[in-house]
XYZ file of C-alpha atoms in Angstrom:
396
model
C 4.652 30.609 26.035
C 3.892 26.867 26.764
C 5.475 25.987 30.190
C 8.349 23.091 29.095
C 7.030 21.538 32.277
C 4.202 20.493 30.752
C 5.779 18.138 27.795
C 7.371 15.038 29.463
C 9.604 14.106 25.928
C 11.387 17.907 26.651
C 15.020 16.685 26.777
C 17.921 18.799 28.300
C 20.225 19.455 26.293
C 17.837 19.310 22.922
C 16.105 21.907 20.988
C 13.235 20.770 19.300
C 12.957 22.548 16.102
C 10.775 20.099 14.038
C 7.104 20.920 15.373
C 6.178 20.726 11.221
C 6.777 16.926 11.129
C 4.922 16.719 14.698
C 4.370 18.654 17.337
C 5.698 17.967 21.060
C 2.401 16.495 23.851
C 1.616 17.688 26.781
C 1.082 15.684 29.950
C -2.595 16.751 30.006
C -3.270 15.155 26.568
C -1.135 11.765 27.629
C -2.793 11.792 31.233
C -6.615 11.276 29.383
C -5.794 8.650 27.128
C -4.561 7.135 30.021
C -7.451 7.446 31.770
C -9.514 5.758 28.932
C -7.350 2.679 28.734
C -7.172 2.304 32.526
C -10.610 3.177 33.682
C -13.281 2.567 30.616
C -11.706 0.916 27.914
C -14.609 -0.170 25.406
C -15.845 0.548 21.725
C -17.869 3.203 21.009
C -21.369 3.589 19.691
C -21.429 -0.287 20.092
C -22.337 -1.150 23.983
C -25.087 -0.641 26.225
C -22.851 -1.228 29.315
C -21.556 1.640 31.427
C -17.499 1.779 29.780
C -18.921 1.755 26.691
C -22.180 4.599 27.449
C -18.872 6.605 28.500
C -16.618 5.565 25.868
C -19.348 6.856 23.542
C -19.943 10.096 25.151
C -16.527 11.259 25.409
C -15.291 10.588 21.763
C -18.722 12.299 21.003
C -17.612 15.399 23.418
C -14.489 15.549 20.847
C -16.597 15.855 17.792
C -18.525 19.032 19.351
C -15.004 20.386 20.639
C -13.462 20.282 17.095
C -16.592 21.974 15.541
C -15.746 24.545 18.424
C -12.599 24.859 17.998
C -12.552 25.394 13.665
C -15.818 26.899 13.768
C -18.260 24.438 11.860
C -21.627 22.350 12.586
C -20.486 19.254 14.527
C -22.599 17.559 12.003
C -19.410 18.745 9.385
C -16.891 17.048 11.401
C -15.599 13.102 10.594
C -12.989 11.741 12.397
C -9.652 10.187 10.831
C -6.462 9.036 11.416
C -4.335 11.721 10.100
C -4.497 14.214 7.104
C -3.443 11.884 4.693
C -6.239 9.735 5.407
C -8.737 12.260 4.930
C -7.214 13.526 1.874
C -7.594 9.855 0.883
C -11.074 9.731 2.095
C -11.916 12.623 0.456
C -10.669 12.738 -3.039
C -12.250 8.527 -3.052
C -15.695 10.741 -1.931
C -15.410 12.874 -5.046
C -14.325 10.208 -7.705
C -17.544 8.478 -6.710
C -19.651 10.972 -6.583
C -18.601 14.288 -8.809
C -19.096 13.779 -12.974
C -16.022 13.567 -13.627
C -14.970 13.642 -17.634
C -12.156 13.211 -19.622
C -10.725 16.597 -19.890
C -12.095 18.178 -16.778
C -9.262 19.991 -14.889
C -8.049 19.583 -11.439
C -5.914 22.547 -9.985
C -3.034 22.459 -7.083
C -0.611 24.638 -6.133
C 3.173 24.361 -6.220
C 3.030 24.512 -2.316
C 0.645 21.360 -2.312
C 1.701 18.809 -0.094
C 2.320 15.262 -1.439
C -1.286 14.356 0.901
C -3.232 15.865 -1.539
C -0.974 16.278 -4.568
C -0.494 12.509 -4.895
C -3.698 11.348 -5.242
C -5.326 14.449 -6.973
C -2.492 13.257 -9.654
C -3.515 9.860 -9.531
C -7.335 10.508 -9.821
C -5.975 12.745 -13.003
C -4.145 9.565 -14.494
C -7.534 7.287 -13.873
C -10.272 9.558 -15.122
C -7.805 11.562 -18.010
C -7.894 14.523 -16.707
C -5.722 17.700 -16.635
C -4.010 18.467 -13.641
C -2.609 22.191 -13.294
C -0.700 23.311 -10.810
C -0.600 26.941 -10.240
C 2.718 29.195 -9.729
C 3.914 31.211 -5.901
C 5.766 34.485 -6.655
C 9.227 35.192 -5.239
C 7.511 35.275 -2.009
C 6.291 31.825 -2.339
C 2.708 33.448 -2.148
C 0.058 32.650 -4.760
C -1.454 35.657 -6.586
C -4.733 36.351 -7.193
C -4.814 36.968 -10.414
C -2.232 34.312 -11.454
C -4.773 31.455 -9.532
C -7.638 33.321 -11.201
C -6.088 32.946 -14.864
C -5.984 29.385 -14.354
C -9.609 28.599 -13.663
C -12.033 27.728 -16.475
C -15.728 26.423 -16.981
C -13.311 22.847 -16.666
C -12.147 23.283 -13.110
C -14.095 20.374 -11.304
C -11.578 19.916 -7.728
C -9.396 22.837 -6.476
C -6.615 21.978 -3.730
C -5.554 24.826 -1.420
C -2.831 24.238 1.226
C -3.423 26.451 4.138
C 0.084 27.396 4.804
C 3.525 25.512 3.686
C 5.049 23.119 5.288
C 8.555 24.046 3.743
C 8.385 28.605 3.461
C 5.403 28.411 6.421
C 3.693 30.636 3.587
C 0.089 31.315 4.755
C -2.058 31.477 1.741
C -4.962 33.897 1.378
C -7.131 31.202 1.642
C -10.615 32.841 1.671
C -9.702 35.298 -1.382
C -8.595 32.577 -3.270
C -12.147 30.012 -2.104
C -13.937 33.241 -3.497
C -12.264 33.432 -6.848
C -12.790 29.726 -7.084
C -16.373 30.051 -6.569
C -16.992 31.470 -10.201
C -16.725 27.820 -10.919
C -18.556 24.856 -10.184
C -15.465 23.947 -8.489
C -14.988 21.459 -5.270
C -12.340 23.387 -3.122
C -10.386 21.868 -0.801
C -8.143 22.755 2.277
C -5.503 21.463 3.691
C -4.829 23.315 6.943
C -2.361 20.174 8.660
C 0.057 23.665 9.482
C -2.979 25.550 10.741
C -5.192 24.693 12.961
C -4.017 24.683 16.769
C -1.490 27.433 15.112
C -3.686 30.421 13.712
C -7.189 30.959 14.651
C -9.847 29.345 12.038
C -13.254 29.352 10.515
C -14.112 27.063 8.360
C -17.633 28.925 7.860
C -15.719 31.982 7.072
C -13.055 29.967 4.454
C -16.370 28.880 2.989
C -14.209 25.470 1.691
C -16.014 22.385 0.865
C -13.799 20.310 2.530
C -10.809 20.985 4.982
C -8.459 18.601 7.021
C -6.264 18.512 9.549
C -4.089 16.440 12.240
C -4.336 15.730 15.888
C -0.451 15.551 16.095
C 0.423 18.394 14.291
C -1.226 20.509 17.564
C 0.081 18.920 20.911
C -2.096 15.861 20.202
C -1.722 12.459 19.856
C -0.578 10.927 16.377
C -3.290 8.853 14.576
C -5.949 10.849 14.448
C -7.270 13.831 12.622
C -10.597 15.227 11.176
C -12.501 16.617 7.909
C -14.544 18.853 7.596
C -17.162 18.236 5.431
C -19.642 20.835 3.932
C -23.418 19.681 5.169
C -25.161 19.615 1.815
C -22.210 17.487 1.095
C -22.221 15.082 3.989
C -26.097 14.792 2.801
C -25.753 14.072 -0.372
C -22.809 12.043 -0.844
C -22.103 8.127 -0.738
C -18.970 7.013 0.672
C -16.742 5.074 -0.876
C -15.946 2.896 2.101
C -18.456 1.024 3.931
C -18.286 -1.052 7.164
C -19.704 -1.122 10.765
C -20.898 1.923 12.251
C -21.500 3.728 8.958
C -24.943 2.363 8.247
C -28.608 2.294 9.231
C -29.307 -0.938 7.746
C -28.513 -3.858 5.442
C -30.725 -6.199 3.172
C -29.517 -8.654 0.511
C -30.639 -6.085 -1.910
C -29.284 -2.808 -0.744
C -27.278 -0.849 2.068
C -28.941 2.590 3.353
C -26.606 4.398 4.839
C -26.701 6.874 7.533
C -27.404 10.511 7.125
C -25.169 12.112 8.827
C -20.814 12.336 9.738
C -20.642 8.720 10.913
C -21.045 7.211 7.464
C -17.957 8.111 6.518
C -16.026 6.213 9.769
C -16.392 2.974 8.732
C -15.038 0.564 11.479
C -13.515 0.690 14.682
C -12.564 4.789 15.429
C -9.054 6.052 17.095
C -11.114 6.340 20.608
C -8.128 7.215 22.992
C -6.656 9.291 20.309
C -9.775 11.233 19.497
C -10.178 11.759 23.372
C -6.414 13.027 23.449
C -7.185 15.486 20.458
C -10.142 16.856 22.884
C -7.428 17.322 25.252
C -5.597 19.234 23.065
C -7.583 21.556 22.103
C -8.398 22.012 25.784
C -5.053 22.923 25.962
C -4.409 25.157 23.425
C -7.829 27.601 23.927
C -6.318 27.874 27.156
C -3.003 28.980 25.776
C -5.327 31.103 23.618
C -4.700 30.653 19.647
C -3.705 33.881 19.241
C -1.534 34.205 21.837
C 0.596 31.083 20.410
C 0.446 32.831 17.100
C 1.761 35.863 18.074
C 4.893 33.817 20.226
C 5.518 31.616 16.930
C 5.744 34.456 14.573
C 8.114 36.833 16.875
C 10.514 33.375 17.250
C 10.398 32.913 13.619
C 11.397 36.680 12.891
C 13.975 35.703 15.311
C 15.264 32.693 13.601
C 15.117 34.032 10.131
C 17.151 37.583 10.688
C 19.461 35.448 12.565
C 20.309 32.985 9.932
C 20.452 35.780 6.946
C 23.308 36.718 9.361
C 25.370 33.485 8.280
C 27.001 34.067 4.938
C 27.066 30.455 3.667
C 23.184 29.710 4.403
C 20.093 30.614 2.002
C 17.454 31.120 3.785
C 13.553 30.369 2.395
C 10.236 31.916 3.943
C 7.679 33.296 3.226
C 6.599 36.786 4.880
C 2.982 35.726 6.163
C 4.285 32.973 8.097
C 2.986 30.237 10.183
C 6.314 29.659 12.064
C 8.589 27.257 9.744
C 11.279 28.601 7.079
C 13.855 26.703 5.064
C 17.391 26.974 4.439
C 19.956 25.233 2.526
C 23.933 25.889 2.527
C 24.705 25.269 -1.344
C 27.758 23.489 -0.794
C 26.305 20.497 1.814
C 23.813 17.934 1.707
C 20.598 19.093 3.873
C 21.313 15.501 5.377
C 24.665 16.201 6.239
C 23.670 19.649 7.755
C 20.759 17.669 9.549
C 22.793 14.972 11.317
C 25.628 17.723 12.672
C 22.765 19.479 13.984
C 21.481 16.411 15.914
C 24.595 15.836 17.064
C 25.005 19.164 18.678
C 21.282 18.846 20.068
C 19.359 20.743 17.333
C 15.880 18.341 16.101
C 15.054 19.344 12.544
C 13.980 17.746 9.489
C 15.951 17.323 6.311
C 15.311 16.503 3.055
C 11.727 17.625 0.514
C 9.474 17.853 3.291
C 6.398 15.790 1.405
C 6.334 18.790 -1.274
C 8.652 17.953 -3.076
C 7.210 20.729 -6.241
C 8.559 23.302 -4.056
C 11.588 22.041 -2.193
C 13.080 21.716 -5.379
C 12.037 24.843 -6.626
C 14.642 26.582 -3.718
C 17.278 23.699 -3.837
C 18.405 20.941 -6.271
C 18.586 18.737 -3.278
C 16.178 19.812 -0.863
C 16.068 21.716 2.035
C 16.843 21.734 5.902
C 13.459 23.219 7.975
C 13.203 24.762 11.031
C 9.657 24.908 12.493
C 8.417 26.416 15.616
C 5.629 26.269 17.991
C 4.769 27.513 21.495
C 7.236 25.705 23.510
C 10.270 27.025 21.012
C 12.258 29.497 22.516
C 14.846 32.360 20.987
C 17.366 30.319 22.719
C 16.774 27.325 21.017
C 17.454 29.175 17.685
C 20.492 30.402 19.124
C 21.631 26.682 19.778
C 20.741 26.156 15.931
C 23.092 28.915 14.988
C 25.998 27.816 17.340
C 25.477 24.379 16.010
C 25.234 26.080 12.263
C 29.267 27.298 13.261
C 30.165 23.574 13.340
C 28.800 22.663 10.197
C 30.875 25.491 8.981
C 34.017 24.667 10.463
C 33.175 20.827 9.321
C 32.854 21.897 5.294
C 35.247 24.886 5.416
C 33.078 27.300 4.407
């Protein structure tokens, strides 16, 4: 799918099965960041001078490519470093602007990553609210009804994950913004596993809100972006202020701006930004579907393959975005996870960052395998050769 010439860390000798945790770069992506350091390193929005004039206009060029590339305004569209971040950024937003009462409800999902989970649980604690967090089925795939019986008149935030970062479940995300819409209820999206994987539309989700990271989709780490409905980025006042994110400041009062850039307070990620243009360069001329079509045949692959092995239990869900989990009941995931490496197999070990349902397959978490356009069906076969050794390690 993706030459392997075109990713300098590709390694001989190494399959790189941990795309999940962060995906591979290519040169293209390294080669522009380059470029900015080299040939017009300056701040943006901030000079007059010609590096900074084309500073400016190419982290701007980003901002149009990701409204592009998601489908949304490029007034929607606020730049951060990472998911976390905006999931930070976001739920801060809310607590400062939503009425938010003792007793009001907040609702997850046992697939939620800990970006979201953690401080949706927090802003629970602070304000006494409820937090629910709604069932997956045997499947790992929320039902409609099930996430329907949980909302009530209550439900003030809703948190959504995309697809899972531990079964690759991909969530019927517009279905479930729909039901969610018989409430007054803010709904969020966390699509960190999604976008630069599976085409998107963040019109068509019809979310409030929805995230996502640079590195996560052959960019560079550090940088990310969230989406932010207009009537939102209108009316709300950001928790954080700071240079760049105002239009002026008295003794008296700050007005801020009225658009995207009031929520970027301070110096931006410039090279990174310009490296996530790059990217997804890179990937619409891969074509998104194309990649998701490659990812879900390999991940067929890997998962028939490793139902094959009598000691492993393997965890995915059907609708998949390209990662599964598996666990071998009598070893540590660690212990699996460092044989692996030492036979030249990358993946990650442990809960993943959601944690609610890593434990909900295995006591002690899980080993993942996650794939993107530069896996191959002979890198899973390296992963199952490499599986025999753990075997022949533990006896089993």
């Amino acid at each position: 799918m993706f030459p392997l010439s075109d990713f300098p860390s590709v390694k001989p000798g190494v399959s790189y099965l941990d795309s999940a945790s962060t995906s591979l770069t290519p040169n293209v992506v390294i080669e522009v960041m380059d470029e900015y350091y080299k040939d017009y390193r300056a701040s943006t929005h901030r000079g007059m001078y010609e590096s900074a004039t084309r500073a400016t206009n190419a982290f701007e060029e980003v901002r149009k490519k990701v409204a592009s590339f998601v489908d949304a305004n490029e007034s929607e569209v606020i730049f951060t470093s990472g998911s976390t971040a905006s999931a930070q950024l976001l739920i801060s937003t809310l607590e400062h602007n939503l009425d938010l009462q003792e007793g009001d409800e907040i609702l997850v999902t046992l697939l939620d990553h800990h970006a979201t989970l953690v401080p949706l649980q927090q802003l629970a604690q602070r304000k006494k609210m409820i937090l629910k967090v709604v069932p997956v089925d045997e499947k790992f795939q929320i039902q409609e009804s099930v996430f329907e019986s949980f909302l009530t008149e209550k439900t003030k935030i809703v948190s959504l994950i995309h697809a899972s970062n531990v079964v690759g479940t991909i969530l019927p995300v517009k279905k479930l913004v729909e039901i969610a819409r018989h409430t007054n209820a803010f709904v969020i999206v966390d699509a960190a596993q999604t976008v630069g994987h599976i085409p998107i539309s963040f019109k068509d989700l019809d979310a409030d809100a929805l995230f996502f990271s640079g590195h996560k989709m052959c960019g560079p780490t550090g940088v990310g972006a969230f989406l932010l409905k207009e009537k939102w980025i209108q009316s709300f006042v950001p928790p954080y202020g700071g240079g760049g994110t105002v239009s002026s400041v008295s003794k008296e009062k700050t007005i801020f701006l009225e658009n995207a850039k009031k929520f970027e307070a301070g110096t931006p990620p410039i090279a990174e930004v310009i490296g996530l243009g790059a990217a997804i360069d890179y990937l619409q001329k891969n074509n998104v579907e194309k990649i998701r079509d490659h990812t879900k045949e390999i991940i067929n692959y890997a998962r028939e393959v490793l139902r094959k092995l009598p000691y492993v239990s393997v965890y995915a869900g059907d609708d998949n975005v390209g990662v599964l989990s598996f666990a071998i009941p009598s070893v540590h995931p660690h212990d699996v996870a460092h044989i692996l490496g030492e036979n030249g197999v990358a993946v990650r070990a442990g809960f993943q960052c959601a944690e609610l349902i890593a434990r909900k397959v295995s006591e002690n978490g899980v080993v993942r395998v996650s794939v993107y356009g530069y896996t191959t069906k002979e890198d899973i076969d390296v992963l199952t050769d490499a599986l025999q050794k753990v075997a022949t390690t533990f006896s089993l």
